[in-house]
CSV table of N, CA and C in Angstrom, one decimal:
chain,number,residue,atom,x,y,z
F,184,MET,N,17.2,-8.0,-24.0
F,184,MET,CA,18.0,-7.9,-25.1
F,184,MET,C,18.9,-6.3,-24.8
F,185,LYS,N,20.0,-6.4,-25.3
F,185,LYS,CA,20.9,-5.2,-25.1
F,185,LYS,C,20.7,-4.2,-26.1
F,186,THR,N,20.9,-3.1,-25.9
F,186,THR,CA,20.6,-1.8,-26.7
F,186,THR,C,21.4,-2.1,-27.9
F,187,THR,N,22.7,-2.6,-27.8
F,187,THR,CA,23.3,-2.7,-29.0
F,187,THR,C,22.9,-3.7,-30.1
F,188,ASP,N,22.1,-4.7,-29.4
F,188,ASP,CA,21.3,-5.8,-30.3
F,188,ASP,C,20.2,-5.1,-30.9
F,189,LEU,N,19.5,-4.4,-30.1
F,189,LEU,CA,18.4,-3.6,-30.7
F,189,LEU,C,18.8,-2.6,-31.9
F,190,CYS,N,19.9,-1.9,-31.7
F,190,CYS,CA,20.3,-1.1,-32.6
F,190,CYS,C,20.7,-1.9,-34.1
F,191,ASP,N,21.3,-2.9,-33.8
F,191,ASP,CA,21.8,-3.9,-34.9
F,191,ASP,C,20.5,-4.4,-35.6
F,192,GLU,N,19.5,-4.7,-34.9
F,192,GLU,CA,18.3,-5.3,-35.6
F,192,GLU,C,17.3,-4.3,-36.0
F,193,PHE,N,17.1,-3.1,-35.3
F,193,PHE,CA,15.9,-2.3,-35.5
F,193,PHE,C,16.3,-0.8,-35.6
F,194,ILE,N,17.6,-0.4,-36.1
F,194,ILE,CA,18.1,1.0,-36.1
F,194,ILE,C,17.1,1.9,-36.8
F,195,GLU,N,16.3,1.4,-38.0
F,195,GLU,CA,15.4,2.3,-38.6
F,195,GLU,C,14.1,2.8,-37.8
F,196,GLU,N,14.0,1.9,-36.6
F,196,GLU,CA,12.8,2.2,-35.9
F,196,GLU,C,13.1,2.9,-34.5
F,197,LEU,N,14.4,3.1,-34.3
F,197,LEU,CA,14.7,3.6,-32.9
F,197,LEU,C,15.2,5.1,-33.0
F,198,GLN,N,15.0,5.7,-31.9
F,198,GLN,CA,15.6,7.0,-31.5
F,198,GLN,C,16.8,6.6,-30.6
F,199,VAL,N,17.9,7.2,-30.7
F,199,VAL,CA,19.1,7.0,-29.8
F,199,VAL,C,19.3,8.2,-29.0
F,200,SER,N,19.3,8.2,-27.8
F,200,SER,CA,19.5,9.2,-26.9
F,200,SER,C,20.9,9.7,-26.9
F,201,GLU,N,21.2,10.9,-26.8
F,201,GLU,CA,22.5,11.5,-26.6
F,201,GLU,C,23.2,10.8,-25.1
F,202,ASP,N,24.4,10.6,-25.2
F,202,ASP,CA,24.9,10.1,-24.1
F,202,ASP,C,25.2,11.3,-23.0
F,203,LEU,N,24.0,11.5,-22.2
F,203,LEU,CA,24.3,12.6,-21.2
F,203,LEU,C,24.2,12.3,-19.8
F,204,PHE,N,23.6,10.8,-19.5
F,204,PHE,CA,23.2,10.5,-18.3
F,204,PHE,C,24.3,9.7,-17.5
F,205,GLN,N,24.0,9.9,-16.3
F,205,GLN,CA,25.0,9.1,-15.3
F,205,GLN,C,23.8,8.0,-14.6
F,206,SER,N,24.4,6.9,-14.3
F,206,SER,CA,23.5,5.8,-13.7
F,206,SER,C,23.7,6.0,-12.1
F,207,PHE,N,22.5,6.0,-11.4
F,207,PHE,CA,22.5,6.2,-9.9
F,207,PHE,C,21.8,4.9,-9.2
F,208,GLY,N,21.0,4.2,-9.9
F,208,GLY,CA,20.2,3.2,-9.4
F,208,GLY,C,21.0,1.7,-9.4
F,209,LYS,N,20.5,0.8,-8.6
F,209,LYS,CA,21.4,-0.6,-8.6
F,209,LYS,C,21.1,-1.2,-10.0
F,210,LYS,N,20.0,-1.1,-10.6
F,210,LYS,CA,19.6,-1.7,-11.9
F,210,LYS,C,20.3,-1.1,-12.9
F,211,ARG,N,21.1,-1.7,-13.7
F,211,ARG,CA,21.7,-1.0,-14.8
F,211,ARG,C,21.1,-1.2,-16.2
F,212,SER,N,20.2,-2.1,-16.3
F,212,SER,CA,19.3,-2.4,-17.4
F,212,SER,C,17.9,-2.4,-17.2
F,213,PHE,N,17.1,-1.8,-17.9
F,213,PHE,CA,15.5,-1.7,-17.6
F,213,PHE,C,14.9,-1.2,-19.1
F,214,HIS,N,13.5,-1.7,-19.1
F,214,HIS,CA,12.9,-1.2,-20.3
F,214,HIS,C,11.5,-1.1,-19.7
F,215,GLY,N,10.5,-0.4,-20.5
F,215,GLY,CA,9.1,-0.4,-20.3
F,215,GLY,C,8.7,0.8,-21.0
F,216,PRO,N,7.3,0.8,-20.8
F,216,PRO,CA,6.4,2.0,-21.6
F,216,PRO,C,6.7,3.3,-20.8
F,217,ILE,N,6.9,4.2,-21.6
F,217,ILE,CA,6.9,5.7,-21.1
F,217,ILE,C,5.8,6.5,-20.5
F,218,TYR,N,6.1,7.0,-19.5
F,218,TYR,CA,5.1,8.0,-18.8
F,218,TYR,C,6.0,9.3,-18.6
F,219,THR,N,5.4,10.3,-18.7
F,219,THR,CA,6.3,11.7,-18.6
F,219,THR,C,5.7,12.6,-17.7
F,220,VAL,N,6.5,13.5,-17.1
F,220,VAL,CA,6.2,14.8,-16.5
F,220,VAL,C,7.2,15.8,-17.1
F,221,LYS,N,6.8,16.8,-17.1
F,221,LYS,CA,7.6,18.1,-17.5
F,221,LYS,C,7.5,19.1,-16.3
F,222,VAL,N,8.5,19.3,-15.6
F,222,VAL,CA,8.7,20.2,-14.4
F,222,VAL,C,9.9,21.1,-14.6
F,223,TYR,N,9.9,22.1,-13.6
F,223,TYR,CA,11.2,22.9,-13.5
F,223,TYR,C,11.4,23.2,-12.0
F,224,GLU,N,12.4,22.5,-11.5
F,224,GLU,CA,12.9,22.5,-10.1
F,224,GLU,C,11.9,22.5,-9.1
F,225,ASP,N,10.8,21.6,-9.6
F,225,ASP,CA,9.6,21.3,-8.6
F,225,ASP,C,9.4,19.8,-8.9
F,226,ASN,N,9.3,19.0,-7.7
F,226,ASN,CA,9.1,17.6,-8.0
F,226,ASN,C,7.8,17.2,-7.5
F,227,VAL,N,6.7,18.1,-7.3
F,227,VAL,CA,5.4,17.5,-6.9
F,227,VAL,C,4.9,16.5,-7.9
F,228,LEU,N,5.0,16.7,-9.1
F,228,LEU,CA,4.4,16.0,-10.2
F,228,LEU,C,5.3,14.7,-10.4
F,229,VAL,N,6.5,14.7,-10.1
F,229,VAL,CA,7.2,13.5,-10.2
F,229,VAL,C,6.7,12.5,-9.2
F,230,ARG,N,6.5,13.0,-7.8
F,230,ARG,CA,5.9,12.2,-6.8
F,230,ARG,C,4.7,11.6,-7.2
F,231,ARG,N,3.8,12.5,-7.7
F,231,ARG,CA,2.4,12.0,-8.1
F,231,ARG,C,2.6,11.0,-9.1
F,232,ALA,N,3.4,11.1,-10.1
F,232,ALA,CA,3.4,10.1,-11.1
F,232,ALA,C,4.0,8.7,-10.4
F,233,LEU,N,5.0,9.0,-9.7
F,233,LEU,CA,5.5,7.6,-9.2
F,233,LEU,C,4.5,6.8,-8.3
F,234,GLU,N,3.6,7.6,-7.8
F,234,GLU,CA,2.3,7.0,-6.8
F,234,GLU,C,1.3,6.6,-7.7
F,235,THR,N,1.4,6.8,-9.2
F,235,THR,CA,0.1,6.5,-10.0
F,235,THR,C,0.5,5.7,-11.3
F,236,ILE,N,1.5,5.8,-11.7
F,236,ILE,CA,1.9,5.2,-13.2
F,236,ILE,C,1.9,3.6,-12.7
F,237,PRO,N,1.6,2.7,-13.7
F,237,PRO,CA,1.6,1.3,-13.5
F,237,PRO,C,2.9,0.8,-13.3
F,238,ALA,N,2.9,-0.4,-12.6
F,238,ALA,CA,4.2,-1.3,-12.5
F,238,ALA,C,4.7,-1.7,-14.0
F,239,GLY,N,6.0,-1.6,-14.0
F,239,GLY,CA,6.4,-1.9,-15.3
F,239,GLY,C,6.8,-0.8,-16.1
F,240,ALA,N,6.4,0.3,-15.6
F,240,ALA,CA,6.6,1.6,-16.4
F,240,ALA,C,8.0,2.3,-16.3
F,241,VAL,N,8.4,3.1,-17.2
F,241,VAL,CA,9.6,4.1,-16.9
F,241,VAL,C,9.0,5.5,-16.8
F,242,LEU,N,9.5,6.2,-15.8
F,242,LEU,CA,9.0,7.5,-15.7
F,242,LEU,C,10.2,8.4,-16.5
F,243,ILE,N,9.7,9.3,-17.4
F,243,ILE,CA,10.7,10.2,-18.0
F,243,ILE,C,10.3,11.5,-17.3
F,244,VAL,N,11.3,12.1,-16.8
F,244,VAL,CA,11.1,13.5,-16.1
F,244,VAL,C,11.9,14.4,-16.8
F,245,ASP,N,11.2,15.5,-17.5
F,245,ASP,CA,12.0,16.6,-18.3
F,245,ASP,C,12.0,17.7,-17.3
F,246,GLY,N,13.3,17.9,-16.7
F,246,GLY,CA,13.3,19.0,-15.7
F,246,GLY,C,14.1,20.2,-16.3
F,247,GLY,N,14.0,20.3,-17.5
F,247,GLY,CA,14.5,21.4,-18.2
F,247,GLY,C,16.1,21.5,-18.2
F,248,GLY,N,16.7,20.2,-17.7
F,248,GLY,CA,18.1,20.3,-17.8
F,248,GLY,C,18.8,21.0,-16.6
F,249,SER,N,17.8,21.5,-15.6
F,249,SER,CA,18.3,22.4,-14.5
F,249,SER,C,19.1,21.3,-13.6
F,250,LYS,N,20.3,22.1,-13.2
F,250,LYS,CA,21.2,21.3,-12.2
F,250,LYS,C,21.2,22.1,-11.0
F,251,LYS,N,20.2,22.9,-10.7
F,251,LYS,CA,20.2,23.8,-9.4
F,251,LYS,C,19.6,23.1,-8.3
F,252,CYS,N,19.0,21.9,-8.5
F,252,CYS,CA,18.3,21.2,-7.5
F,252,CYS,C,18.0,19.6,-8.0
F,253,ALA,N,17.6,18.7,-7.0
F,253,ALA,CA,17.3,17.6,-7.3
F,253,ALA,C,15.9,17.3,-7.5
F,254,LEU,N,15.6,16.6,-8.4
F,254,LEU,CA,14.1,16.3,-8.6
F,254,LEU,C,13.8,14.8,-8.1
F,255,LEU,N,14.7,14.0,-7.6
F,255,LEU,CA,14.6,12.9,-7.1
F,255,LEU,C,15.6,12.5,-6.0
F,256,GLY,N,15.0,11.9,-4.8
F,256,GLY,CA,16.0,11.5,-3.9
F,256,GLY,C,15.3,10.2,-3.3
F,257,ASP,N,16.0,9.5,-2.3
F,257,ASP,CA,15.8,8.2,-1.8
F,257,ASP,C,14.3,8.0,-1.4
F,258,ARG,N,13.5,8.9,-1.1
F,258,ARG,CA,12.2,8.5,-0.5
F,258,ARG,C,11.3,8.5,-1.8
F,259,LEU,N,11.4,9.3,-2.8
F,259,LEU,CA,10.6,9.0,-4.0
F,259,LEU,C,11.1,7.8,-4.8
F,260,ALA,N,12.5,7.4,-4.8
F,260,ALA,CA,12.9,6.2,-5.4
F,260,ALA,C,12.3,5.0,-4.8
F,261,GLU,N,12.1,5.1,-3.5
F,261,GLU,CA,11.7,4.0,-2.7
F,261,GLU,C,10.2,3.6,-3.0
F,262,ILE,N,9.5,4.7,-3.2
F,262,ILE,CA,8.1,4.6,-3.7
F,262,ILE,C,8.1,3.9,-5.1
F,263,ALA,N,8.9,4.4,-5.9
F,263,ALA,CA,9.1,3.8,-7.3
F,263,ALA,C,9.4,2.3,-7.1
F,264,VAL,N,10.4,1.9,-6.4
F,264,VAL,CA,10.6,0.5,-6.1
F,264,VAL,C,9.4,-0.4,-5.6
F,265,GLN,N,8.8,0.3,-4.6
F,265,GLN,CA,7.7,-0.5,-3.9
F,265,GLN,C,6.5,-0.7,-4.9
F,266,ARG,N,6.3,0.2,-5.9
F,266,ARG,CA,5.3,0.0,-6.9
F,266,ARG,C,5.7,-0.7,-8.1
F,267,GLY,N,7.0,-1.1,-8.3
F,267,GLY,CA,7.3,-1.9,-9.5
F,267,GLY,C,7.8,-1.2,-10.7
F,268,ILE,N,8.0,0.2,-10.4
F,268,ILE,CA,8.5,1.0,-11.7
F,268,ILE,C,9.8,0.4,-12.1
F,269,GLN,N,10.1,0.3,-13.3
F,269,GLN,CA,11.2,-0.2,-13.9
F,269,GLN,C,12.4,0.8,-13.8
F,270,GLY,N,12.1,2.0,-14.0
F,270,GLY,CA,13.2,3.0,-14.1
F,270,GLY,C,12.7,4.4,-14.1
F,271,ILE,N,13.6,5.4,-13.9
F,271,ILE,CA,13.4,6.8,-14.1
F,271,ILE,C,14.6,7.3,-14.8
F,272,ILE,N,14.1,8.3,-15.8
F,272,ILE,CA,15.2,8.9,-16.5
F,272,ILE,C,15.0,10.5,-16.4
F,273,ILE,N,15.8,11.1,-15.8
F,273,ILE,CA,15.8,12.5,-15.4
F,273,ILE,C,16.7,13.6,-16.1
F,274,ASN,N,16.0,14.4,-16.8
F,274,ASN,CA,16.7,15.5,-17.6
F,274,ASN,C,16.9,16.8,-16.5
F,275,GLY,N,17.8,16.3,-15.4
F,275,GLY,CA,17.9,17.0,-14.2
F,275,GLY,C,18.7,16.3,-13.3
F,276,CYS,N,18.7,16.4,-11.9
F,276,CYS,CA,19.6,15.9,-10.9
F,276,CYS,C,18.7,15.0,-9.9
F,277,VAL,N,19.5,14.3,-9.2
F,277,VAL,CA,19.2,13.4,-7.9
F,277,VAL,C,19.9,13.8,-6.9
F,278,ARG,N,19.4,13.4,-5.8
F,278,ARG,CA,20.3,13.4,-4.5
F,278,ARG,C,20.1,12.1,-3.8
F,279,ASP,N,20.8,12.0,-2.6
F,279,ASP,CA,20.7,10.6,-1.8
F,279,ASP,C,21.3,9.6,-2.5
F,280,THR,N,22.5,10.1,-3.2
F,280,THR,CA,23.2,9.0,-4.2
F,280,THR,C,23.5,7.6,-3.5
F,281,LYS,N,24.0,7.9,-2.4
F,281,LYS,CA,24.5,6.6,-1.6
F,281,LYS,C,23.4,5.6,-1.5
F,282,GLU,N,22.3,6.1,-1.1
F,282,GLU,CA,20.9,5.2,-1.0
F,282,GLU,C,20.2,4.9,-2.2
F,283,LEU,N,20.4,5.6,-3.3
F,283,LEU,CA,19.9,5.2,-4.7
F,283,LEU,C,20.6,4.0,-5.1
F,284,ALA,N,21.9,4.0,-4.9
F,284,ALA,CA,22.8,3.0,-5.5
F,284,ALA,C,22.3,1.5,-4.8
F,285,THR,N,21.6,1.6,-3.7
F,285,THR,CA,21.3,0.2,-3.2
F,285,THR,C,19.9,-0.1,-3.5
F,286,LEU,N,19.1,0.7,-4.3
F,286,LEU,CA,17.7,0.4,-4.8
F,286,LEU,C,17.6,-0.3,-6.1
F,287,ASP,N,16.7,-1.4,-6.0
F,287,ASP,CA,16.7,-2.0,-7.3
F,287,ASP,C,15.7,-1.5,-8.3
F,288,ILE,N,16.3,-0.5,-8.9
F,288,ILE,CA,15.6,0.2,-10.0
F,288,ILE,C,16.6,1.1,-10.8
F,289,GLY,N,16.3,1.3,-12.2
F,289,GLY,CA,17.1,2.1,-12.9
F,289,GLY,C,17.0,3.5,-12.8
F,290,ILE,N,18.0,4.3,-12.4
F,290,ILE,CA,17.9,5.7,-12.4
F,290,ILE,C,19.0,6.4,-13.2
F,291,LEU,N,18.5,7.1,-14.2
F,291,LEU,CA,19.5,7.9,-15.0
F,291,LEU,C,19.3,9.2,-14.8
F,292,ALA,N,20.3,10.1,-14.6
F,292,ALA,CA,20.3,11.6,-14.6
F,292,ALA,C,21.4,12.3,-15.0
F,293,LEU,N,21.1,13.7,-15.2
F,293,LEU,CA,22.4,14.5,-15.7
F,293,LEU,C,23.6,14.5,-14.6
F,294,GLY,N,23.0,14.6,-13.3
F,294,GLY,CA,24.2,14.7,-12.2
F,294,GLY,C,23.2,14.6,-10.9
F,295,LYS,N,24.2,15.2,-10.1
F,295,LYS,CA,23.6,15.0,-8.7
F,295,LYS,C,23.7,16.6,-8.0
F,296,ASN,N,22.9,16.7,-7.0
F,296,ASN,CA,22.9,18.1,-6.3
F,296,ASN,C,22.0,17.9,-5.0
F,297,PRO,N,22.7,18.3,-4.0
F,297,PRO,CA,22.1,18.0,-2.5
F,297,PRO,C,20.8,18.8,-2.3
F,298,VAL,N,20.6,19.9,-3.1
F,298,VAL,CA,19.4,20.9,-2.8
F,298,VAL,C,18.1,20.3,-3.1
F,299,LYS,N,17.2,20.3,-2.2
F,299,LYS,CA,15.7,19.9,-2.7
F,299,LYS,C,15.1,20.7,-3.7
F,300,SER,N,14.0,20.2,-4.2
F,300,SER,CA,13.3,21.1,-5.3
F,300,SER,C,12.2,21.9,-4.5
F,301,ARG,N,11.7,22.7,-5.2
F,301,ARG,CA,10.4,23.3,-4.9
F,301,ARG,C,9.3,22.7,-4.8
F,302,LYS,N,8.2,23.0,-4.0
F,302,LYS,CA,6.9,22.0,-3.9
F,302,LYS,C,5.8,22.8,-4.3
F,303,GLU,N,5.7,23.3,-5.5
F,303,GLU,CA,4.5,24.1,-6.1
F,303,GLU,C,3.6,23.5,-6.9
F,304,GLY,N,4.0,22.2,-7.3
F,304,GLY,CA,3.0,21.4,-8.1
F,304,GLY,C,2.7,21.9,-9.7
F,305,LYS,N,3.8,22.8,-10.0
F,305,LYS,CA,3.7,23.3,-11.5
F,305,LYS,C,4.2,22.3,-12.5
F,306,GLY,N,3.7,22.3,-13.4
F,306,GLY,CA,4.2,21.4,-14.7
F,306,GLY,C,3.1,20.8,-15.4
F,307,ASP,N,3.5,19.8,-16.3
F,307,ASP,CA,2.6,18.9,-17.0
F,307,ASP,C,2.8,17.4,-16.8
F,308,SER,N,1.6,16.6,-17.2
F,308,SER,CA,2.1,15.2,-17.1
F,308,SER,C,1.5,14.5,-18.2
F,309,ASP,N,2.1,13.4,-18.7
F,309,ASP,CA,1.7,12.4,-19.7
F,309,ASP,C,1.6,13.2,-21.1
F,310,ILE,N,2.5,14.2,-21.3
F,310,ILE,CA,2.6,14.8,-22.6
F,310,ILE,C,4.0,14.5,-23.3
F,311,PRO,N,4.1,14.5,-24.5
F,311,PRO,CA,5.3,14.4,-25.3
F,311,PRO,C,6.4,15.5,-24.8
F,312,VAL,N,7.6,14.9,-24.4
F,312,VAL,CA,8.6,15.9,-24.1
F,312,VAL,C,9.8,15.7,-24.9
F,313,HIS,N,10.8,16.5,-25.2
F,313,HIS,CA,11.8,16.2,-25.9
F,313,HIS,C,13.2,16.9,-25.3
F,314,PHE,N,14.2,15.9,-25.2
F,314,PHE,CA,15.5,16.2,-24.6
F,314,PHE,C,16.5,15.1,-25.1
F,315,ALA,N,17.8,15.3,-25.0
F,315,ALA,CA,18.6,14.3,-25.3
F,315,ALA,C,18.6,13.9,-26.7
F,316,ALA,N,18.0,14.7,-27.8
F,316,ALA,CA,17.8,14.2,-29.1
F,316,ALA,C,16.7,13.1,-29.2
F,317,VAL,N,15.9,13.1,-28.2
F,317,VAL,CA,14.8,12.0,-28.3
F,317,VAL,C,13.5,12.7,-28.2
F,318,ASN,N,12.3,12.4,-28.9
F,318,ASN,CA,11.1,12.7,-28.5
F,318,ASN,C,10.6,11.5,-27.7
F,319,TRP,N,10.2,12.0,-26.5
F,319,TRP,CA,9.6,10.8,-25.4
F,319,TRP,C,8.2,11.0,-25.4
F,320,ILE,N,7.6,9.9,-26.0
F,320,ILE,CA,6.2,10.1,-26.3
F,320,ILE,C,5.5,9.0,-25.4
F,321,PRO,N,4.5,9.3,-24.6
F,321,PRO,CA,3.9,8.5,-23.7
F,321,PRO,C,3.5,7.2,-24.5
F,322,ARG,N,3.8,6.0,-23.9
F,322,ARG,CA,3.5,4.7,-24.2
F,322,ARG,C,4.4,4.2,-25.2
F,323,HIS,N,5.3,5.0,-25.8
F,323,HIS,CA,6.3,4.4,-26.6
F,323,HIS,C,7.2,3.6,-25.5
F,324,ILE,N,8.1,2.8,-26.1
F,324,ILE,CA,8.8,1.9,-25.2
F,324,ILE,C,10.4,2.4,-25.2
F,325,VAL,N,10.9,2.4,-23.8
F,325,VAL,CA,12.2,2.8,-23.7
F,325,VAL,C,13.1,1.6,-23.2
F,326,TYR,N,14.3,1.5,-23.8
F,326,TYR,CA,15.2,0.3,-23.3
F,326,TYR,C,16.5,1.2,-22.9
F,327,ALA,N,17.2,0.8,-21.7
F,327,ALA,CA,18.2,1.5,-21.4
F,327,ALA,C,19.2,0.4,-20.7
F,328,ASP,N,20.5,0.4,-21.1
F,328,ASP,CA,21.5,-0.4,-20.3
F,328,ASP,C,22.8,0.5,-20.3
F,329,LYS,N,23.9,-0.2,-20.0
F,329,LYS,CA,25.1,0.4,-19.9
F,329,LYS,C,25.8,1.0,-21.1
F,330,ASP,N,25.2,0.5,-22.2
F,330,ASP,CA,25.6,1.1,-23.6
F,330,ASP,C,24.7,2.3,-24.1
F,331,GLY,N,23.7,2.5,-23.4
F,331,GLY,CA,22.9,3.5,-23.8
F,331,GLY,C,21.4,3.5,-23.6
F,332,VAL,N,20.6,4.4,-24.2
F,332,VAL,CA,19.1,4.4,-24.2
F,332,VAL,C,18.5,4.7,-25.5
F,333,VAL,N,17.6,3.8,-25.9
F,333,VAL,CA,17.0,4.0,-27.2
F,333,VAL,C,15.5,3.8,-27.0
F,334,VAL,N,14.8,4.4,-27.8
F,334,VAL,CA,13.2,4.5,-27.8
F,334,VAL,C,12.6,3.9,-29.1
F,335,ALA,N,11.7,3.3,-29.0
F,335,ALA,CA,10.9,2.7,-30.1
F,335,ALA,C,9.4,2.9,-30.0
F,336,SER,N,8.8,3.0,-31.0
F,336,SER,CA,7.2,3.3,-30.9
F,336,SER,C,6.4,2.0,-30.5
F,337,ARG,N,7.0,0.9,-30.5
F,337,ARG,CA,6.4,-0.4,-30.3
F,337,ARG,C,7.4,-1.3,-29.3
F,338,GLN,N,6.8,-2.3,-28.7
F,338,GLN,CA,7.5,-3.2,-28.0
F,338,GLN,C,8.4,-4.1,-28.9
F,339,LEU,N,9.6,-4.1,-28.8
F,339,LEU,CA,10.5,-4.8,-29.7
F,339,LEU,C,10.9,-6.3,-29.3
F,340,LEU,N,10.7,-6.5,-27.9
F,340,LEU,CA,11.2,-7.7,-27.2
F,340,LEU,C,9.8,-8.7,-27.1
F,341,LYS,N,10.0,-9.9,-27.4
F,341,LYS,CA,9.0,-11.0,-27.4
F,341,LYS,C,8.7,-11.4,-25.7
């Protein structure tokens, strides 16, 4: 179901994301339960999450909005595809955009930057985070397509 249809039918139950994201993956529409990491210019926990969250999930990465480096590149995105992750939404940047565009996964981010992130392992996982006017709460359901990103506290699709 399209995000526009979800808004028409369930607007009282939805949080609607601000239009901040660019699409970098091949998949333009995706949905699934939210899993979160909160990091800053360090992607160790992003990798750990992509290696452990269940197939069908969507990883929400609160990178503090930093555009100084990338939190996701082609190698981490390939892990996500191999594990059946539906999508990744990043409050930060990606790199290897040519390769990301060929991968069958939804990837939304603020932008791109060729610089790699630090590898210190600092941050938090599986906690509520807030950006783009949305409270991203673990296990709530996110729906994304070309028209936008919406979040519901329950599965809305049958």
